PDB file of C-alpha atoms and ligand atoms in Angstrom:
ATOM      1  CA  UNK A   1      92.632 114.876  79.826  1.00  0.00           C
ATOM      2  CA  UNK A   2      93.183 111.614  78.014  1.00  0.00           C
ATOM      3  CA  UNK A   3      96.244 110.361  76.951  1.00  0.00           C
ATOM      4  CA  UNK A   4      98.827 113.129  75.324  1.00  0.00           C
ATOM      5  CA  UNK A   5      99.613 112.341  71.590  1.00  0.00           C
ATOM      6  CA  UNK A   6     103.836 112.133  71.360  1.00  0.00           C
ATOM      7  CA  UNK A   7     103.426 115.182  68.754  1.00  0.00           C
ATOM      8  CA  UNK A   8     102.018 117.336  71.291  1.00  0.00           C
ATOM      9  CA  UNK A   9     103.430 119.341  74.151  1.00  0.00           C
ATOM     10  CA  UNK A  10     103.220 117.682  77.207  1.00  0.00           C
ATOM     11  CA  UNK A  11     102.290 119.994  80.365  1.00  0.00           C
ATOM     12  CA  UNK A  12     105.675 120.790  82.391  1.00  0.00           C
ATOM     13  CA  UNK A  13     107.193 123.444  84.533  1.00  0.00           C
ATOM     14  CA  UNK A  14     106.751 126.322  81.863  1.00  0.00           C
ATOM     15  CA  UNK A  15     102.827 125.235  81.860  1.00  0.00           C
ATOM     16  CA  UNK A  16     102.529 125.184  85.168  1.00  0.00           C
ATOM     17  CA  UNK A  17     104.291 128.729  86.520  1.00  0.00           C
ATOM     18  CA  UNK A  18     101.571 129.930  83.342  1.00  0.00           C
ATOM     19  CA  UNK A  19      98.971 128.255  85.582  1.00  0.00           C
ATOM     20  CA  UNK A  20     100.063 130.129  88.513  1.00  0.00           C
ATOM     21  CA  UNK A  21     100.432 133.627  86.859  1.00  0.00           C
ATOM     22  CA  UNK A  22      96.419 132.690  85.723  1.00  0.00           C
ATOM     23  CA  UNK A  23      95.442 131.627  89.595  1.00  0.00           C
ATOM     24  CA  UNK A  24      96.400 135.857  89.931  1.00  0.00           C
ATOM     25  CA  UNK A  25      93.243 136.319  88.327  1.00  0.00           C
ATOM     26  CA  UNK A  26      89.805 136.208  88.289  1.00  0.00           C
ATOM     27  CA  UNK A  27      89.085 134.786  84.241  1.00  0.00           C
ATOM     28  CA  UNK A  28      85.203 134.265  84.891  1.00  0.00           C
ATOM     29  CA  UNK A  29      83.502 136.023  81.882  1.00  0.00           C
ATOM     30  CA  UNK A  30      86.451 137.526  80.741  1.00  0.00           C
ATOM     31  CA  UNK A  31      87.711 136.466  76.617  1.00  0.00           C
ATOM     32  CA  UNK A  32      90.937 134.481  76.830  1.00  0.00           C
ATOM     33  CA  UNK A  33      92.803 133.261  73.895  1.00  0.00           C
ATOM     34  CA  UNK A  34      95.283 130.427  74.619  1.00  0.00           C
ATOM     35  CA  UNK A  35      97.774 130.692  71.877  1.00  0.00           C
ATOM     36  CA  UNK A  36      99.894 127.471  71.275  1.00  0.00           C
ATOM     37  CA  UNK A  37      97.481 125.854  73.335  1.00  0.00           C
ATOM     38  CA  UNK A  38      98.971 122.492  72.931  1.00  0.00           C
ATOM     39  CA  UNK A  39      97.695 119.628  75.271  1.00  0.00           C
ATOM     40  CA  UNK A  40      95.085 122.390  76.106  1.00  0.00           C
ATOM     41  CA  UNK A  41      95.935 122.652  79.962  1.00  0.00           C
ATOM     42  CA  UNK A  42      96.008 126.596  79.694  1.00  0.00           C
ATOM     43  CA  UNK A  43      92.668 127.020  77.691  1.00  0.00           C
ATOM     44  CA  UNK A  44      91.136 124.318  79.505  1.00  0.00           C
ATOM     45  CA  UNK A  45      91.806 125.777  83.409  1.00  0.00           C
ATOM     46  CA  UNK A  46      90.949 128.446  82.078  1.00  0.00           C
ATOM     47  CA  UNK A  47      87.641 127.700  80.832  1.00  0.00           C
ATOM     48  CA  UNK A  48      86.516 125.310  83.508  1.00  0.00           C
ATOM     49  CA  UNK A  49      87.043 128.805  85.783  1.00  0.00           C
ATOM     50  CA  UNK A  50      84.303 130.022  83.342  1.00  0.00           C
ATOM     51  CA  UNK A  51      85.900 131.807  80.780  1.00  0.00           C
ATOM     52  CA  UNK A  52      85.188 131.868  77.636  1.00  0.00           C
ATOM     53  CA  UNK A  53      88.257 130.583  76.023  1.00  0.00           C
ATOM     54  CA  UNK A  54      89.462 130.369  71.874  1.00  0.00           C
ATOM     55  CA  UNK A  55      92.487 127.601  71.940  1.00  0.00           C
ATOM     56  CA  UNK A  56      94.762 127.991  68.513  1.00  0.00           C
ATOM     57  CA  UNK A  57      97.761 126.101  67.535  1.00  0.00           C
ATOM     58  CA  UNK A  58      99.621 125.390  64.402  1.00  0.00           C
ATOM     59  CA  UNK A  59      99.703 122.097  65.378  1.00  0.00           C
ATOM     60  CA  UNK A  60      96.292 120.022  63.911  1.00  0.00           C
ATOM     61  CA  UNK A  61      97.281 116.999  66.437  1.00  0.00           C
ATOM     62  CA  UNK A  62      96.907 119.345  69.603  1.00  0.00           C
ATOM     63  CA  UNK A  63      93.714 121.132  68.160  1.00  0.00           C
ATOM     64  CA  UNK A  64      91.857 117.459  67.845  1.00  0.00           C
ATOM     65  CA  UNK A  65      93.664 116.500  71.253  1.00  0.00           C
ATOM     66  CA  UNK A  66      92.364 119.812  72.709  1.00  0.00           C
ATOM     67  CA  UNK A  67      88.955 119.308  71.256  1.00  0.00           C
ATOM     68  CA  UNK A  68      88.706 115.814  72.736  1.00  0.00           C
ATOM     69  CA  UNK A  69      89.464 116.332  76.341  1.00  0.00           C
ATOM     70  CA  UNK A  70      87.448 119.297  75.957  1.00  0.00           C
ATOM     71  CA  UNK A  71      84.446 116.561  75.437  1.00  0.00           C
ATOM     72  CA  UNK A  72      85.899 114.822  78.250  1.00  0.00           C
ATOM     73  CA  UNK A  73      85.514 117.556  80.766  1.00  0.00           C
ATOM     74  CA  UNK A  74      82.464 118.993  79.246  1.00  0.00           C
ATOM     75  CA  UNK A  75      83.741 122.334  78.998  1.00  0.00           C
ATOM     76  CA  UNK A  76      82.687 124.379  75.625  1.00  0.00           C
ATOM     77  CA  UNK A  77      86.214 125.575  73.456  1.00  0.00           C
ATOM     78  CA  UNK A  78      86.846 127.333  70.357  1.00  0.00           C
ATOM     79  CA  UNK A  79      89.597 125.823  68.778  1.00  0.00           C
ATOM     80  CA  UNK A  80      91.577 127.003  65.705  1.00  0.00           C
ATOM     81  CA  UNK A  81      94.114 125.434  64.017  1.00  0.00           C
ATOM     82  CA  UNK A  82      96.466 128.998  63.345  1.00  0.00           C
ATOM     83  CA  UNK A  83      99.728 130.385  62.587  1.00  0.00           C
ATOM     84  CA  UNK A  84      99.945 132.082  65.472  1.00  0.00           C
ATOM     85  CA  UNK A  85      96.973 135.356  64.906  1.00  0.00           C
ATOM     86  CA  UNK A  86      96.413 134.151  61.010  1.00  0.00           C
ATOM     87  CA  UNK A  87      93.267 132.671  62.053  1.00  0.00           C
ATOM     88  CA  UNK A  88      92.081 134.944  64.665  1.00  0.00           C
ATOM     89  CA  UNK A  89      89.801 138.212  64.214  1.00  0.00           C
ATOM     90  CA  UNK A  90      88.595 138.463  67.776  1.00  0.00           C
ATOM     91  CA  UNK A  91      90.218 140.887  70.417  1.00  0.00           C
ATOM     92  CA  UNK A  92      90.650 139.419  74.115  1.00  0.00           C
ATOM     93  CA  UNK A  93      90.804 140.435  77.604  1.00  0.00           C
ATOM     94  CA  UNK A  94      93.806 137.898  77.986  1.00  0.00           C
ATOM     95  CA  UNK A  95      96.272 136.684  75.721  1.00  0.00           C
ATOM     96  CA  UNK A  96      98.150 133.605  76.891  1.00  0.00           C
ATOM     97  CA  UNK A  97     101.335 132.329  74.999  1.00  0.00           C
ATOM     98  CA  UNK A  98     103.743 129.595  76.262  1.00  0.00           C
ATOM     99  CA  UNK A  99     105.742 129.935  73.200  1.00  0.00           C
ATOM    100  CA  UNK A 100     108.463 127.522  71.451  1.00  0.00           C
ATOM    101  CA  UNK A 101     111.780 129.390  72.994  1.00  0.00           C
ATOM    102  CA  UNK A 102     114.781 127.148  72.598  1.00  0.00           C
ATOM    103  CA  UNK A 103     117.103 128.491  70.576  1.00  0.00           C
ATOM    104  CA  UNK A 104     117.606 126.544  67.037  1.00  0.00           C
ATOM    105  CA  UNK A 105     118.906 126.590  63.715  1.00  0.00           C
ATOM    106  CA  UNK A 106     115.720 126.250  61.738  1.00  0.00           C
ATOM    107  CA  UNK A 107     112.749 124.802  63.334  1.00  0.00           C
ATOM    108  CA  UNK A 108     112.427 121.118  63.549  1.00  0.00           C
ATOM    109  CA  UNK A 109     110.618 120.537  66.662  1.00  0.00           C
ATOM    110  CA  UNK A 110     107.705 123.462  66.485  1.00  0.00           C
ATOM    111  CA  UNK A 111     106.626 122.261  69.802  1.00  0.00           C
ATOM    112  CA  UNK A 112     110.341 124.009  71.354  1.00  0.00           C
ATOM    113  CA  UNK A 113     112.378 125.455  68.923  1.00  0.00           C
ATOM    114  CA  UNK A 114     112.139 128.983  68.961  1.00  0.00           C
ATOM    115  CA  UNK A 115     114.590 129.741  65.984  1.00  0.00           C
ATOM    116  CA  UNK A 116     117.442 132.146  66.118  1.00  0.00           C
ATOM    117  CA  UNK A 117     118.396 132.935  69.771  1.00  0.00           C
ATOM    118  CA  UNK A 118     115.237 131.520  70.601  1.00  0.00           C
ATOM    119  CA  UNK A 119     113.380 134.650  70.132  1.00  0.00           C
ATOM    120  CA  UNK A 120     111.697 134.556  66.386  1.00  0.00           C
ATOM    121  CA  UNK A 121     107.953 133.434  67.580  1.00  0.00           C
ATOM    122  CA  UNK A 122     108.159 135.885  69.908  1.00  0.00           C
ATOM    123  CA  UNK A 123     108.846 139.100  67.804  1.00  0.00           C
ATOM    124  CA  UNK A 124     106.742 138.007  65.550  1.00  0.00           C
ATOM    125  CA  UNK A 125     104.090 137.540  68.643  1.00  0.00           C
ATOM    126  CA  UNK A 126     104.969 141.043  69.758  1.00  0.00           C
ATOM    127  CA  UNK A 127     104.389 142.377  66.575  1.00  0.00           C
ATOM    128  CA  UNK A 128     100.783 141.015  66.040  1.00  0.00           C
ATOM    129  CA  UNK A 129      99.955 141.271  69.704  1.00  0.00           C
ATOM    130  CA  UNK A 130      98.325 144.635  69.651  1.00  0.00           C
ATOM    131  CA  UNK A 131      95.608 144.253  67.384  1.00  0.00           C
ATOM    132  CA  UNK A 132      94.030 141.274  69.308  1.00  0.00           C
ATOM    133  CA  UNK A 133      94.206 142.636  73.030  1.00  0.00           C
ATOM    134  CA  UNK A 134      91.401 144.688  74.149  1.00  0.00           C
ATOM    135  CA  UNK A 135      92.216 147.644  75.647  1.00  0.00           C
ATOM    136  CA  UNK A 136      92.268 146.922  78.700  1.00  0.00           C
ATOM    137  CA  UNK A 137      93.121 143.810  78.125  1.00  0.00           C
ATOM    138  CA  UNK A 138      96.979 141.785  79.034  1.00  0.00           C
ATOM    139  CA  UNK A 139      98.906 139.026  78.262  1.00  0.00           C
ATOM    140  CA  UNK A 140     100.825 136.255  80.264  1.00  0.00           C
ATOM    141  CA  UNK A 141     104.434 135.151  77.933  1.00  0.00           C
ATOM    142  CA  UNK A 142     106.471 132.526  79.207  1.00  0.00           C
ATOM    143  CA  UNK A 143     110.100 133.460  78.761  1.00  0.00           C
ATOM    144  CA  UNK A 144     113.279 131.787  79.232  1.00  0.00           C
ATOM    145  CA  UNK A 145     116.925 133.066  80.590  1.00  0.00           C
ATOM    146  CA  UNK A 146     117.888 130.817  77.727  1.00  0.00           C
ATOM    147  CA  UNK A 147     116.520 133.593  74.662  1.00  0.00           C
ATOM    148  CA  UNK A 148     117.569 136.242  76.922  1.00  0.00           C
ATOM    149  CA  UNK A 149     114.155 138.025  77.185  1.00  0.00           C
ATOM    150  CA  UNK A 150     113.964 140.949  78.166  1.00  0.00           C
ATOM    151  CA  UNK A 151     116.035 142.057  74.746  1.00  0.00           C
ATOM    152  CA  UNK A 152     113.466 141.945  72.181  1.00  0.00           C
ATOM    153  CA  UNK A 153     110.426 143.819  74.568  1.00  0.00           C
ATOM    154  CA  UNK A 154     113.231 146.552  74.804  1.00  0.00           C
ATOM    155  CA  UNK A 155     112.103 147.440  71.000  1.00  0.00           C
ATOM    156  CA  UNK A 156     108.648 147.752  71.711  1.00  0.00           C
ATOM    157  CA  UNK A 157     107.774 150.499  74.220  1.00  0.00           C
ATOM    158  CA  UNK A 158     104.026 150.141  73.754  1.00  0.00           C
ATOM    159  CA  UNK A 159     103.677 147.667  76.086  1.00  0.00           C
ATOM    160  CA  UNK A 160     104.356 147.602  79.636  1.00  0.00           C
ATOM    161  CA  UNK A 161     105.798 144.624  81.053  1.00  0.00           C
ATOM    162  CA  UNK A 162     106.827 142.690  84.819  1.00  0.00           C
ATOM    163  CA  UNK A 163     107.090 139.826  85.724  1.00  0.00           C
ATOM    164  CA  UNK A 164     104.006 138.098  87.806  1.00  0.00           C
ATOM    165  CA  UNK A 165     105.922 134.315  88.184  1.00  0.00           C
ATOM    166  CA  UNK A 166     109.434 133.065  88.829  1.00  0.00           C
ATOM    167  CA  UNK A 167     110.630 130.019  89.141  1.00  0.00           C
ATOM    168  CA  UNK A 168     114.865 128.059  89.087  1.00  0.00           C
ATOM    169  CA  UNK A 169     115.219 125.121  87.045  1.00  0.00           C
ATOM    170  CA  UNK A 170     119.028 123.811  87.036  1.00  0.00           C
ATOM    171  CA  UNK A 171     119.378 124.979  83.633  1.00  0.00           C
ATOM    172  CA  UNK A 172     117.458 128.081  83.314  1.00  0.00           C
ATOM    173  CA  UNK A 173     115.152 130.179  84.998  1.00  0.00           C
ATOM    174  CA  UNK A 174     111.492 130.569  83.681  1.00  0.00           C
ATOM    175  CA  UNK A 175     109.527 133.944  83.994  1.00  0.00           C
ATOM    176  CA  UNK A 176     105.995 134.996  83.196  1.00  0.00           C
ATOM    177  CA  UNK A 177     105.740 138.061  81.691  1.00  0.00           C
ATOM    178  CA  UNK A 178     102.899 140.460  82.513  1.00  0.00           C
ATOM    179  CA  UNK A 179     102.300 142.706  79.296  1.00  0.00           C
ATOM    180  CA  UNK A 180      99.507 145.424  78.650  1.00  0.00           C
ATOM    181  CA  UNK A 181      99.137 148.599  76.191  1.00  0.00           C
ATOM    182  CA  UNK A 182      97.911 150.890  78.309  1.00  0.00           C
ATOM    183  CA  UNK A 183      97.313 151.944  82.164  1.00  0.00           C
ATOM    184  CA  UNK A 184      94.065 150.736  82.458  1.00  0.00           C
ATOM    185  CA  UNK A 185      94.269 146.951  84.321  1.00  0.00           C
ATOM    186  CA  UNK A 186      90.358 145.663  84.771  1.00  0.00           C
ATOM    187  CA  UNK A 187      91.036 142.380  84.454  1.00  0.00           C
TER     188      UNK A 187
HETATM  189  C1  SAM B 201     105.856 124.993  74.665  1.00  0.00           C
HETATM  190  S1  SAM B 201     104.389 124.397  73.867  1.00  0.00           S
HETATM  191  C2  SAM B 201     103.131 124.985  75.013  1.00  0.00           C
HETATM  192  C3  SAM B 201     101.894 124.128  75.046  1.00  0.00           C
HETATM  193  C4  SAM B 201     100.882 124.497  76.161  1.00  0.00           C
HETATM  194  N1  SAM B 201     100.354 125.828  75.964  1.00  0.00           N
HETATM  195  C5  SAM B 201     101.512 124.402  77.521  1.00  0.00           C
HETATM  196  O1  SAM B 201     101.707 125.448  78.161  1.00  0.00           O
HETATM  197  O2  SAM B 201     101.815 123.273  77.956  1.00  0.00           O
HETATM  198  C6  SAM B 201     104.262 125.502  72.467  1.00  0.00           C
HETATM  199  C7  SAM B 201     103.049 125.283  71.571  1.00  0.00           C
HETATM  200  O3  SAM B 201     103.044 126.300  70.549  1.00  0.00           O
HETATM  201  C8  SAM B 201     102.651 125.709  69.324  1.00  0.00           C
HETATM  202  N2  SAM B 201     103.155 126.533  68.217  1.00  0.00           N
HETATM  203  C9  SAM B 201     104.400 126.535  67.677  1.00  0.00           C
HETATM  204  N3  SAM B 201     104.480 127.431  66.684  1.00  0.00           N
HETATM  205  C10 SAM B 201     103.259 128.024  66.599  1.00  0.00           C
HETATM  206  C11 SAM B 201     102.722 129.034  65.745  1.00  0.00           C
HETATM  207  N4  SAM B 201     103.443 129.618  64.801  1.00  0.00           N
HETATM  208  N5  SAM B 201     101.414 129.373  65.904  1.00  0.00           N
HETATM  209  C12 SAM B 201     100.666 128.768  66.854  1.00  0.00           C
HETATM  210  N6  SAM B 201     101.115 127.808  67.691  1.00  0.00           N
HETATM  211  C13 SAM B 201     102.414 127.445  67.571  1.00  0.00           C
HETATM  212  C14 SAM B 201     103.241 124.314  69.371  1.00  0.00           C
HETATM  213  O4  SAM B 201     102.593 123.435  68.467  1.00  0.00           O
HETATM  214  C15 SAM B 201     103.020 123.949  70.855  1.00  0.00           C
HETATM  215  O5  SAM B 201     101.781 123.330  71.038  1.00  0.00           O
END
């Protein structure tokens, strides 16, 4: 994938329980969105399993990084530079987000700070979530037992949520959440 700029994310073990969570399903033909795609690995496995995949970030530097080992691996991306769904009109059968989630004063690492109990890119997530996931459609969210996560999905009983991927570190434990709107589960 080239060499990783030291702006962007750099895969680790949040990345790669996301990359198990996606090995649960079958992506071919089905719309993805990787959201804070960062280095691109998400969008990327994704799309060399032949989705068809839209990449965003807020971050310029990981959109051209994304865009280039895209070339690399000859795989076909949209990429959009986005504040979070700002730039984004198209609905998808998968949603993934491995979001900023340490908790910060301010933000002055977007790449991990997730602002006040490491929690405010995910409301806001939540909140614009809906109108962007087909109906049938679900979403894989990494959460951390460091922004206690399970709180903030307790305000939003539209979505149904479990967890698909676990995984100890000696700090915290990572989870992959498992949302969807509805009963329906095609995917
Ligand atoms: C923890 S990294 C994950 C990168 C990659 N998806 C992975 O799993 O390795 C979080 C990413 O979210 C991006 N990000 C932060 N705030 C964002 C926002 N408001 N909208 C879109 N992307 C954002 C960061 O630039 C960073 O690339």
């Amino acid at each position: 994938m080239g060499n990783i700029p030291p702006q962007v994310y750099a895969p680790g073990d949040d990345t790669f329980l996301m990359t198990d969570a996606i090995d649960t399903l079958s992506v071919e033909g089905k719309n993805v969105l990787d959201l804070g795609t960062g280095s691109g690995i998400l969008g990327l496995y994704c799309a060399l399993r032949g989705a068809s995949v839209t990449g965003a970030d807020i971050d310029e530097a990981a959109i051209r990084h994304t865009a280039d080992a895209a070339r690399l691996l000859g795989v076909d991306l949209k990429l959009v530079v986005s504040d979070l769904f700002s730039n984004i009109t198209d609905q998808f059968d998968l949603v993934l987000f491995n979001p900023p989630y340490l908790p910060s004063e301010g933000i002055h690492d977007g790449t991990v700070d997730g602002g006040s109990g490491g929690r405010d890119l995910i409301i806001r997530f939540l909140e614009e979530l809906p109108g962007h996931l087909r109906k049938e459609g679900i979403t894989f969210l990494l959460v951390s037992s460091l922004n206690n996560p399970h709180t903030p999905l307790k305000g939003y009983s539209n979505f149904e949520f479990s967890t698909i991927a676990k995984r100890a570190l000696f700090f915290e434990e990572l989870e992959v959440l498992r949302l969807r709107l509805g009963n329906d589960l095609s995917i």
